[in-house]
Tab-separated table of C-alpha atoms and ligand atoms in Angstrom:
chain	number	residue	atom	x	y	z
A	17	MET	CA	0.581	-1.938	-8.195
A	18	LYS	CA	-2.896	-3.199	-7.321
A	19	VAL	CA	-5.228	-1.541	-4.845
A	20	TYR	CA	-7.350	-3.617	-2.471
A	21	LYS	CA	-10.018	-2.044	-0.310
A	22	PHE	CA	-11.515	-3.742	2.732
A	23	GLY	CA	-14.673	-2.241	4.207
A	24	GLY	CA	-15.668	-2.194	7.845
A	25	ALA	CA	-17.761	-5.355	7.605
A	26	SER	CA	-14.835	-7.362	6.257
A	27	VAL	CA	-12.651	-6.484	9.263
A	28	ARG	CA	-15.303	-6.421	11.946
A	29	ASN	CA	-13.576	-9.136	14.002
A	30	ALA	CA	-10.336	-11.116	14.247
A	31	ALA	CA	-11.561	-13.728	11.786
A	32	GLY	CA	-12.063	-10.938	9.266
A	33	VAL	CA	-8.508	-9.686	9.746
A	34	ARG	CA	-7.133	-13.211	9.283
A	35	ASN	CA	-9.230	-13.497	6.152
A	36	LEU	CA	-7.765	-10.228	4.870
A	37	ARG	CA	-4.331	-11.755	5.291
A	38	ARG	CA	-5.444	-14.842	3.357
A	39	ILE	CA	-6.849	-12.701	0.554
A	40	ILE	CA	-3.531	-10.858	0.259
A	41	GLY	CA	-1.892	-14.288	0.026
A	42	GLN	CA	1.100	-14.088	-2.303
A	43	GLU	CA	0.200	-10.701	-3.790
A	44	ARG	CA	2.964	-8.099	-3.626
A	45	GLN	CA	3.064	-4.553	-4.980
A	46	LEU	CA	-0.185	-4.080	-3.167
A	47	PHE	CA	-1.723	-0.947	-1.711
A	48	VAL	CA	-4.335	-1.902	0.884
A	49	ILE	CA	-6.965	0.588	1.986
A	50	VAL	CA	-8.932	-0.258	5.110
A	51	SER	CA	-12.053	1.256	6.690
A	52	ALA	CA	-12.805	1.426	10.380
A	53	MET	CA	-13.584	-1.957	11.938
A	54	GLY	CA	-17.236	-2.999	12.004
A	55	LYS	CA	-19.532	-0.210	13.113
A	56	THR	CA	-16.740	1.897	14.601
A	57	THR	CA	-17.569	5.009	12.579
A	58	ASN	CA	-21.158	4.938	13.843
A	59	ALA	CA	-19.837	4.579	17.390
A	60	LEU	CA	-17.470	7.515	16.857
A	61	GLU	CA	-20.382	9.558	15.538
A	62	ARG	CA	-22.075	8.876	18.863
A	63	VAL	CA	-18.921	9.998	20.670
A	64	PHE	CA	-19.016	13.181	18.635
A	65	GLU	CA	-22.725	13.742	19.372
A	66	ALA	CA	-22.098	13.420	23.105
A	67	PHE	CA	-19.063	15.719	22.831
A	68	ARG	CA	-21.112	18.278	20.885
A	69	GLN	CA	-23.740	18.247	23.604
A	70	GLY	CA	-21.103	18.610	26.302
A	71	ASP	CA	-21.996	15.235	27.781
A	72	GLU	CA	-18.539	14.078	28.859
A	73	ALA	CA	-19.753	11.023	30.723
A	74	ARG	CA	-21.608	9.651	27.735
A	75	ALA	CA	-18.686	10.383	25.399
A	76	ALA	CA	-16.367	8.522	27.775
A	77	GLU	CA	-18.772	5.604	27.909
A	78	HIS	CA	-18.812	5.279	24.122
A	79	VAL	CA	-15.011	5.496	24.013
A	80	GLY	CA	-14.902	2.760	26.644
A	81	SER	CA	-16.976	0.447	24.427
A	82	LEU	CA	-14.700	1.173	21.482
A	83	ARG	CA	-11.639	0.321	23.556
A	84	ALA	CA	-13.200	-2.949	24.589
A	85	PHE	CA	-14.226	-3.756	21.017
A	86	HIS	CA	-10.722	-3.200	19.625
A	87	ALA	CA	-9.041	-4.901	22.591
A	88	GLU	CA	-11.069	-8.021	21.958
A	89	ILE	CA	-9.945	-8.163	18.328
A	90	ILE	CA	-6.304	-7.615	19.339
A	91	ASP	CA	-6.433	-10.304	22.029
A	92	ASP	CA	-7.895	-12.750	19.571
A	93	LEU	CA	-5.287	-11.959	16.887
A	94	TRP	CA	-2.360	-12.072	19.320
A	95	HIS	CA	-3.712	-15.094	21.236
A	96	GLY	CA	-3.553	-13.508	24.647
A	97	SER	CA	-4.138	-10.335	26.559
A	98	VAL	CA	-2.005	-7.816	24.690
A	99	ARG	CA	-1.679	-4.037	24.736
A	100	LEU	CA	-0.338	-2.403	21.596
A	101	ASP	CA	1.423	0.871	22.440
A	102	SER	CA	0.400	2.394	19.126
A	103	VAL	CA	-3.272	1.667	19.826
A	104	GLU	CA	-3.038	2.939	23.400
A	105	ARG	CA	-1.507	6.140	22.069
A	106	LEU	CA	-4.430	6.672	19.675
A	107	PHE	CA	-7.011	6.222	22.432
A	108	GLY	CA	-5.006	8.624	24.585
A	109	GLU	CA	-5.081	11.228	21.820
A	110	LEU	CA	-8.826	10.773	21.332
A	111	GLU	CA	-9.424	11.292	25.044
A	112	GLY	CA	-7.199	14.361	24.901
A	113	ASP	CA	-9.297	15.781	22.055
A	114	LEU	CA	-12.524	15.179	23.960
A	115	ALA	CA	-11.178	17.004	26.996
A	116	THR	CA	-10.681	20.212	25.006
A	117	ALA	CA	-12.544	23.367	25.893
A	118	ALA	CA	-12.087	24.746	22.391
A	119	TYR	CA	-15.238	23.352	20.731
A	120	ARG	CA	-17.461	25.866	19.004
A	121	PRO	CA	-20.709	24.935	17.214
A	122	GLU	CA	-19.551	26.636	13.985
A	123	GLU	CA	-16.774	24.089	13.923
A	124	ALA	CA	-18.988	21.021	14.211
A	125	GLU	CA	-17.661	19.540	10.962
A	126	LEU	CA	-14.030	20.145	11.910
A	127	TRP	CA	-14.448	18.306	15.205
A	128	TYR	CA	-16.522	15.598	13.654
A	129	ASP	CA	-13.654	14.819	11.280
A	130	ARG	CA	-11.065	14.877	13.991
A	131	ILE	CA	-13.038	12.410	16.101
A	132	VAL	CA	-14.343	9.972	13.497
A	133	ALA	CA	-10.905	9.696	11.825
A	134	TYR	CA	-9.735	7.564	14.759
A	135	GLY	CA	-11.683	4.625	13.358
A	136	GLU	CA	-9.379	4.234	10.366
A	137	LEU	CA	-6.254	5.155	12.332
A	138	LEU	CA	-7.059	2.323	14.747
A	139	SER	CA	-7.973	-0.285	12.146
A	140	THR	CA	-4.895	0.284	9.973
A	141	THR	CA	-2.572	0.364	12.988
A	142	ILE	CA	-3.865	-2.979	14.223
A	143	ILE	CA	-3.884	-4.578	10.789
A	144	SER	CA	-0.425	-3.333	9.815
A	145	GLU	CA	1.061	-4.652	13.064
A	146	TYR	CA	-0.744	-7.942	12.718
A	147	LEU	CA	0.487	-8.448	9.141
A	148	ASN	CA	4.065	-7.619	10.160
A	149	ARG	CA	3.878	-10.042	13.012
A	150	SER	CA	2.527	-12.776	10.781
A	151	GLY	CA	5.382	-12.334	8.309
A	152	LEU	CA	3.841	-9.946	5.765
A	153	ARG	CA	6.221	-7.052	5.949
A	154	ASN	CA	4.346	-3.875	5.156
A	155	ARG	CA	4.453	-0.131	5.586
A	156	TRP	CA	1.734	1.857	7.371
A	157	ILE	CA	0.901	4.939	5.333
A	158	ASP	CA	-0.476	8.078	6.969
A	159	MET	CA	-3.160	9.367	4.614
A	160	ARG	CA	-3.510	12.570	6.647
A	161	ARG	CA	-0.175	13.473	5.074
A	162	CYS	CA	-0.568	11.803	1.684
A	163	LEU	CA	-4.032	12.879	0.524
A	164	ARG	CA	-4.435	16.615	0.296
A	165	THR	CA	-8.108	17.613	0.290
A	166	GLY	CA	-9.969	20.859	-0.257
A	167	GLN	CA	-10.725	23.025	2.762
A	168	ARG	CA	-14.104	21.466	3.506
A	169	HIS	CA	-14.789	19.199	6.410
A	170	LYS	CA	-16.992	16.100	6.619
A	171	ASP	CA	-17.362	15.779	2.852
A	172	ALA	CA	-13.981	16.716	1.429
A	173	GLU	CA	-12.794	16.145	-2.094
A	174	VAL	CA	-9.225	15.076	-2.793
A	175	ASP	CA	-6.931	17.364	-4.769
A	176	LEU	CA	-5.348	14.793	-7.080
A	177	GLU	CA	-2.555	17.011	-8.357
A	178	ALA	CA	-1.477	18.139	-4.902
A	179	SER	CA	-1.676	14.597	-3.537
A	180	ARG	CA	0.211	12.809	-6.318
A	181	PRO	CA	3.773	13.734	-5.260
A	182	LEU	CA	2.935	13.171	-1.582
A	183	LEU	CA	1.611	9.654	-1.959
A	184	ARG	CA	4.182	8.633	-4.556
A	185	ALA	CA	7.010	9.821	-2.328
A	186	ALA	CA	5.660	7.915	0.681
A	187	VAL	CA	5.485	4.726	-1.388
A	188	ALA	CA	8.880	5.215	-3.048
A	189	GLU	CA	10.662	5.887	0.245
A	190	ALA	CA	9.314	2.790	1.922
A	191	ASP	CA	11.297	-0.389	1.912
A	192	ALA	CA	8.216	-2.568	1.437
A	193	ASP	CA	5.943	-3.852	-1.279
A	194	ILE	CA	2.754	-4.013	0.746
A	195	PHE	CA	1.229	-0.813	2.062
A	196	VAL	CA	-1.577	-0.400	4.569
A	197	ALA	CA	-3.427	2.909	4.490
A	198	GLN	CA	-6.581	4.465	5.930
A	199	GLY	CA	-9.632	4.977	3.819
A	200	PHE	CA	-11.942	7.925	4.425
A	201	ILE	CA	-9.368	10.448	5.708
A	202	GLY	CA	-6.997	13.032	4.334
A	203	GLY	CA	-5.453	16.333	5.353
A	204	ALA	CA	-6.961	19.756	4.607
A	205	PRO	CA	-4.685	22.595	3.427
A	206	ASP	CA	-4.727	24.158	6.919
A	207	GLY	CA	-3.292	20.961	8.418
A	208	THR	CA	-6.514	19.700	10.020
A	209	ILE	CA	-7.962	16.267	9.323
A	210	ALA	CA	-10.666	16.061	6.666
A	211	THR	CA	-12.955	13.091	6.010
A	212	LEU	CA	-14.369	12.243	2.615
A	213	GLY	CA	-17.995	11.548	3.547
A	214	ARG	CA	-19.526	8.362	4.930
A	215	GLU	CA	-18.436	5.265	3.017
A	216	GLY	CA	-15.605	7.362	1.593
A	217	SER	CA	-12.993	4.594	1.720
A	218	ASP	CA	-13.970	3.448	-1.758
A	219	TYR	CA	-13.159	6.911	-2.965
A	220	SER	CA	-9.817	6.856	-1.109
A	221	ALA	CA	-8.943	3.597	-2.823
A	222	ALA	CA	-9.859	4.964	-6.249
A	223	VAL	CA	-7.752	8.049	-5.606
A	224	ALA	CA	-4.801	5.886	-4.543
A	225	ALA	CA	-5.265	3.767	-7.682
A	226	ASN	CA	-5.219	6.897	-9.827
A	227	LEU	CA	-2.190	8.436	-8.106
A	228	LEU	CA	-0.194	5.202	-8.239
A	229	ASP	CA	-1.290	4.228	-11.776
A	230	ALA	CA	-2.629	0.947	-10.445
A	231	GLU	CA	-3.500	-1.856	-12.839
A	232	SER	CA	-6.758	-2.565	-10.971
A	233	MET	CA	-8.731	-1.851	-7.834
A	234	SER	CA	-10.675	-4.485	-5.905
A	235	VAL	CA	-13.272	-3.826	-3.243
A	236	TRP	CA	-13.770	-6.859	-0.971
A	237	LYS	CA	-17.320	-6.851	0.333
A	238	ASP	CA	-19.865	-8.870	2.238
A	239	VAL	CA	-21.909	-9.450	-0.927
A	240	ASP	CA	-21.130	-11.531	-4.005
A	241	GLY	CA	-20.973	-8.492	-6.254
A	242	VAL	CA	-23.157	-5.592	-7.315
A	243	LEU	CA	-26.864	-6.345	-7.168
A	244	ASN	CA	-29.661	-4.515	-8.972
A	245	ALA	CA	-31.272	-3.574	-5.654
A	246	ASP	CA	-30.687	-3.818	-1.938
A	247	PRO	CA	-31.913	-7.332	-1.071
A	248	LYS	CA	-32.910	-6.179	2.413
A	249	ILE	CA	-35.504	-3.921	0.809
A	250	PHE	CA	-36.232	-5.650	-2.508
A	251	PRO	CA	-36.044	-9.415	-1.974
A	252	ASP	CA	-35.844	-10.414	-5.653
A	253	ALA	CA	-32.492	-8.703	-6.236
A	254	VAL	CA	-30.089	-10.275	-8.753
A	255	GLN	CA	-26.356	-9.919	-9.337
A	256	ILE	CA	-24.919	-7.915	-12.232
A	257	ALA	CA	-21.751	-9.338	-13.834
A	258	GLU	CA	-20.508	-6.217	-15.588
A	259	LEU	CA	-21.249	-2.527	-15.394
A	260	ASN	CA	-19.827	0.481	-17.195
A	261	TYR	CA	-18.542	3.583	-15.423
A	262	LEU	CA	-21.485	5.720	-16.479
A	263	ASP	CA	-24.204	3.410	-15.139
A	264	THR	CA	-22.216	2.998	-11.955
A	265	ILE	CA	-21.972	6.741	-11.374
A	266	GLU	CA	-25.713	7.136	-11.912
A	267	LEU	CA	-26.429	4.303	-9.516
A	268	ALA	CA	-24.100	5.525	-6.830
A	269	TYR	CA	-25.419	9.066	-7.125
A	270	SER	CA	-29.012	7.897	-6.683
A	271	GLY	CA	-28.017	6.268	-3.425
A	272	ALA	CA	-27.056	2.704	-4.356
A	273	GLN	CA	-24.899	1.420	-1.547
A	274	ILE	CA	-22.503	-0.308	-3.913
A	275	ILE	CA	-19.858	2.303	-4.043
A	276	HIS	CA	-19.230	5.875	-2.959
A	277	PRO	CA	-20.384	8.216	-5.764
A	278	ARG	CA	-16.996	9.877	-6.161
A	279	THR	CA	-15.191	6.572	-6.700
A	280	ILE	CA	-15.593	6.295	-10.436
A	281	LYS	CA	-14.039	9.506	-11.698
A	282	PRO	CA	-10.442	8.838	-10.567
A	283	LEU	CA	-10.681	5.345	-12.074
A	284	GLN	CA	-12.304	6.476	-15.307
A	285	ASN	CA	-9.605	9.120	-15.770
A	286	LYS	CA	-6.980	6.367	-15.935
A	287	ASN	CA	-9.166	3.598	-17.270
A	288	ILE	CA	-8.582	1.382	-14.237
A	289	PRO	CA	-11.011	-1.545	-13.817
A	290	LEU	CA	-12.846	-1.928	-10.522
A	291	TYR	CA	-13.675	-5.383	-9.182
A	292	VAL	CA	-16.343	-5.785	-6.506
A	293	ARG	CA	-15.636	-9.162	-4.917
A	294	PRO	CA	-16.934	-11.217	-1.980
A	295	PHE	CA	-14.453	-11.419	0.877
A	296	GLY	CA	-15.932	-14.752	1.854
A	297	ASP	CA	-14.842	-16.513	-1.337
A	298	LYS	CA	-11.881	-15.360	-3.385
A	299	ARG	CA	-12.798	-17.701	-6.248
A	300	LYS	CA	-16.139	-16.069	-7.042
A	301	PRO	CA	-15.984	-13.624	-9.958
A	302	GLY	CA	-17.921	-10.724	-8.401
A	303	THR	CA	-18.749	-7.740	-10.596
A	304	VAL	CA	-16.364	-5.862	-12.839
A	305	ILE	CA	-16.864	-2.179	-13.568
A	306	ARG	CA	-15.029	-0.720	-16.532
A	307	GLY	CA	-15.408	1.670	-19.422
A	308	MET	CA	-16.646	-0.471	-22.261
A	309	SER	CA	-19.219	-2.752	-20.646
A	310	ALA	CA	-22.680	-2.718	-22.193
A	311	PRO	CA	-25.539	-0.983	-20.346
A	312	VAL	CA	-27.312	-3.199	-17.818
A	313	GLU	CA	-30.515	-4.933	-18.825
A	314	VAL	CA	-32.299	-5.595	-15.556
A	315	PRO	CA	-34.187	-2.774	-13.818
A	316	ILE	CA	-32.222	-1.174	-11.012
A	317	LEU	CA	-33.900	0.065	-7.839
A	318	ILE	CA	-32.261	2.433	-5.438
A	319	LEU	CA	-33.734	3.764	-2.244
A	320	LYS	CA	-32.305	6.826	-0.589
A	321	ARG	CA	-33.501	7.286	2.963
A	322	ASP	CA	-33.439	10.225	5.397
A	323	GLN	CA	-34.892	12.712	2.953
A	324	VAL	CA	-36.777	15.919	3.604
A	325	LEU	CA	-39.144	17.574	1.142
A	326	LEU	CA	-38.955	21.359	1.092
A	327	THR	CA	-41.465	23.358	-0.884
A	328	VAL	CA	-40.354	26.924	-1.363
A	329	ARG	CA	-42.472	29.779	-2.734
A	330	PRO	CA	-41.522	33.435	-3.107
A	331	ARG	CA	-43.949	35.495	-1.003
A	332	ASP	CA	-44.345	38.069	-3.774
A	333	PHE	CA	-45.415	35.391	-6.281
A	334	SER	CA	-42.440	35.953	-8.570
A	335	PHE	CA	-41.681	33.137	-10.973
A	336	VAL	CA	-39.457	30.879	-9.028
A	337	LEU	CA	-37.244	29.630	-11.829
A	338	GLU	CA	-36.671	32.954	-13.522
A	339	GLU	CA	-36.059	35.161	-10.556
A	340	LYS	CA	-35.376	33.216	-7.418
A	341	PHE	CA	-33.505	30.092	-8.376
A	342	ALA	CA	-30.038	31.433	-7.657
A	343	THR	CA	-31.028	32.885	-4.276
A	344	ILE	CA	-32.558	29.635	-3.097
A	345	PHE	CA	-29.606	27.525	-4.142
A	346	SER	CA	-26.974	29.791	-2.740
A	347	LEU	CA	-28.785	29.724	0.608
A	348	LEU	CA	-28.947	25.944	0.530
A	349	GLU	CA	-25.269	25.764	-0.381
A	350	ARG	CA	-24.424	28.033	2.545
A	351	PHE	CA	-26.012	25.489	4.904
A	352	ARG	CA	-24.550	22.568	2.964
A	353	ILE	CA	-27.940	21.127	2.144
A	354	LYS	CA	-27.634	18.464	-0.537
A	355	THR	CA	-30.426	18.470	-3.110
A	356	ASN	CA	-31.313	15.172	-4.750
A	357	LEU	CA	-34.363	16.050	-6.809
A	358	ILE	CA	-35.931	19.278	-8.061
A	359	HIS	CA	-39.533	19.798	-9.151
A	360	ASN	CA	-41.074	23.113	-10.035
A	361	SER	CA	-44.272	24.900	-10.999
A	362	ALA	CA	-44.615	28.593	-11.769
A	363	VAL	CA	-44.212	29.770	-8.202
A	364	ASN	CA	-43.249	26.658	-6.263
A	365	LEU	CA	-39.950	24.874	-6.063
A	366	SER	CA	-40.016	21.464	-4.415
A	367	LEU	CA	-36.693	20.047	-3.332
A	368	CYS	CA	-35.968	16.613	-2.032
A	369	VAL	CA	-32.882	17.057	0.119
A	370	ASP	CA	-30.769	15.025	2.532
A	371	ASP	CA	-31.782	15.502	6.145
A	372	SER	CA	-29.003	17.330	7.994
A	373	TRP	CA	-28.091	19.181	11.169
A	374	HIS	CA	-28.550	22.497	9.423
A	375	ILE	CA	-31.923	21.968	7.784
A	376	ASP	CA	-33.893	24.152	10.196
A	377	GLU	CA	-31.318	26.928	9.942
A	378	ALA	CA	-31.662	26.782	6.158
A	379	VAL	CA	-35.461	26.939	6.400
A	380	ASP	CA	-35.197	29.961	8.713
A	381	ALA	CA	-32.810	31.668	6.317
A	382	LEU	CA	-35.185	31.091	3.395
A	383	ARG	CA	-38.084	32.486	5.414
A	384	GLY	CA	-35.927	35.473	6.289
A	385	ASN	CA	-35.451	36.010	2.553
A	386	LYS	CA	-39.168	36.348	1.808
A	387	PHE	CA	-39.955	32.750	0.971
A	388	ASP	CA	-42.733	30.617	2.365
A	389	VAL	CA	-41.331	27.208	3.134
A	390	MET	CA	-43.107	23.964	3.845
A	391	LYS	CA	-41.011	21.168	5.283
A	392	ILE	CA	-42.036	17.521	5.312
A	393	ALA	CA	-39.715	15.127	7.110
A	394	ASP	CA	-39.436	11.321	6.987
A	395	MET	CA	-39.367	11.039	3.240
A	396	GLU	CA	-37.462	8.696	0.949
A	397	LEU	CA	-36.390	8.905	-2.663
A	398	LEU	CA	-36.738	5.849	-4.861
A	399	THR	CA	-35.010	5.732	-8.245
A	400	ILE	CA	-35.921	3.010	-10.738
A	401	ARG	CA	-33.719	2.781	-13.827
A	402	GLY	CA	-35.328	0.689	-16.529
A	403	TYR	CA	-38.750	0.796	-14.850
A	404	ASN	CA	-41.823	-1.088	-16.102
A	405	ASP	CA	-45.537	-0.853	-15.333
A	406	GLU	CA	-45.435	-3.507	-12.710
A	407	LEU	CA	-42.612	-1.788	-10.812
A	408	LEU	CA	-44.360	1.567	-11.020
A	409	ALA	CA	-47.585	0.087	-9.711
A	410	ARG	CA	-45.781	-1.627	-6.880
A	411	HIS	CA	-43.452	1.145	-5.775
A	412	ALA	CA	-44.513	4.440	-7.242
A	413	SER	CA	-48.212	4.812	-6.587
A	414	GLY	CA	-50.493	5.332	-3.655
A	415	GLU	CA	-51.051	8.042	-1.108
A	416	ALA	CA	-47.537	8.050	0.209
A	417	VAL	CA	-46.197	9.331	-3.118
A	418	PHE	CA	-45.661	13.101	-3.205
A	419	ILE	CA	-43.683	13.489	-6.444
A	420	ARG	CA	-43.155	11.263	-9.468
A	421	GLN	CA	-40.695	12.205	-12.178
A	422	ILE	CA	-40.604	9.913	-15.163
A	423	THR	CA	-38.213	10.071	-18.101
A	424	GLN	CA	-37.634	7.525	-20.842
A	425	SER	CA	-35.242	5.444	-18.783
A	426	THR	CA	-35.767	6.425	-15.172
A	427	ALA	CA	-38.567	6.942	-12.677
A	428	ARG	CA	-37.916	8.889	-9.484
A	429	VAL	CA	-40.369	8.937	-6.654
A	430	VAL	CA	-40.432	11.023	-3.513
A	431	ARG	CA	-42.593	9.249	-0.989
A	432	LYS	CA	-43.316	9.069	2.706
A	433	ARG	CA	-41.092	6.570	4.507
A	434	ARG	CA	-42.610	3.111	4.540
B	21	LIG	N1	-15.493	4.173	8.044
B	21	LIG	C1	-16.189	5.104	7.193
B	21	LIG	C2	-17.669	4.841	7.249
B	21	LIG	O1	-18.094	3.911	7.907
B	21	LIG	C3	-15.694	5.067	5.796
B	21	LIG	C4	-15.976	3.802	5.043
B	21	LIG	O2	-16.326	2.804	5.642
B	21	LIG	O3	-15.844	3.806	3.824
B	21	LIG	O4	-18.417	5.569	6.673
B	22	LIG	MG1	-17.767	1.060	5.579
């Protein structure tokens, strides 16, 4: 079996779906993971925001745009004005969910997952039906039933052992050799839907590759391969031909948009190579990620946006690392604040963390626990692996820089958003 993953950009319109079919070509024994079409997940996040604020009219408006967006793709693929019952049913269920009176703010993550999951349910339903109709017989796989996650919403991890028999059974039972399955979603132990974090479809594909002992995984993207920096931010970016698992994990963790950070482990565990390939041209080699590749030689720049800098100090002047470390981190964990960089002095702990809905609650809780807290918003975290003087001068100096951490191989800079 091979695993192919198609991201939202690759299936953002009917031409993209036809291209997906062309890329599948004569391949069989293929497990295809698909993300939500285009910017559907962002649109569903807006639906959720409106729902959370009790703004039914605005939620309905966003759902209306999503209907129109998907209908246009279907009409184009089917060459006419067509309604697919399966798609209508999904929109009906979404509207049913939004009409509920059961929402409670403590369950924000639970409802978020339930709502945003429709993106992948819609895309795979449309694509599976389209492939069947165009002669590629395939089986639609319901990942809510086949990937068992931990009991944590919005950023769930897959339980590989619990999922293995489920996914293998679904594949074995099916009378097909092409499978179409949702990225990004799974089922929590209590039966609710859990999502794997934004951009989580890569991770889904890696998990499927692990569970099915795939010979390879390919991610079809709107770039030629992995670059050493985001060309939208750093114009002189270059492509990297080969990467090893370790470098890739470091890159993804620092915020490189190449691949979801959790993707590598399930592949590494079974030594499965990962190809990052351009969906626009099947003949181009792309980038291959595998165990034994040499470390990369060009500097790599990764910018993580939407950061907040928290500086925490115990009011009684105790030494922060010796006495207060555990308290601070367990509070942050309680509010699911993700820390990306830590810097300390005797009595101060500075933390560069992801901005989140719960940040002010976390700050209040710290203050309630006898800490002074200073919060600075609109920050970004730049990581430069293989830095040099010129790069440091260009990106890591000036007034906007609050923290610089430099090791032998890597420079990390917390700075005000540019
Ligand atoms: N559709 C989800 C997202 O946009 C998952 C993914 O694309 O990987 O984040
Ligand atoms: Mg995506």
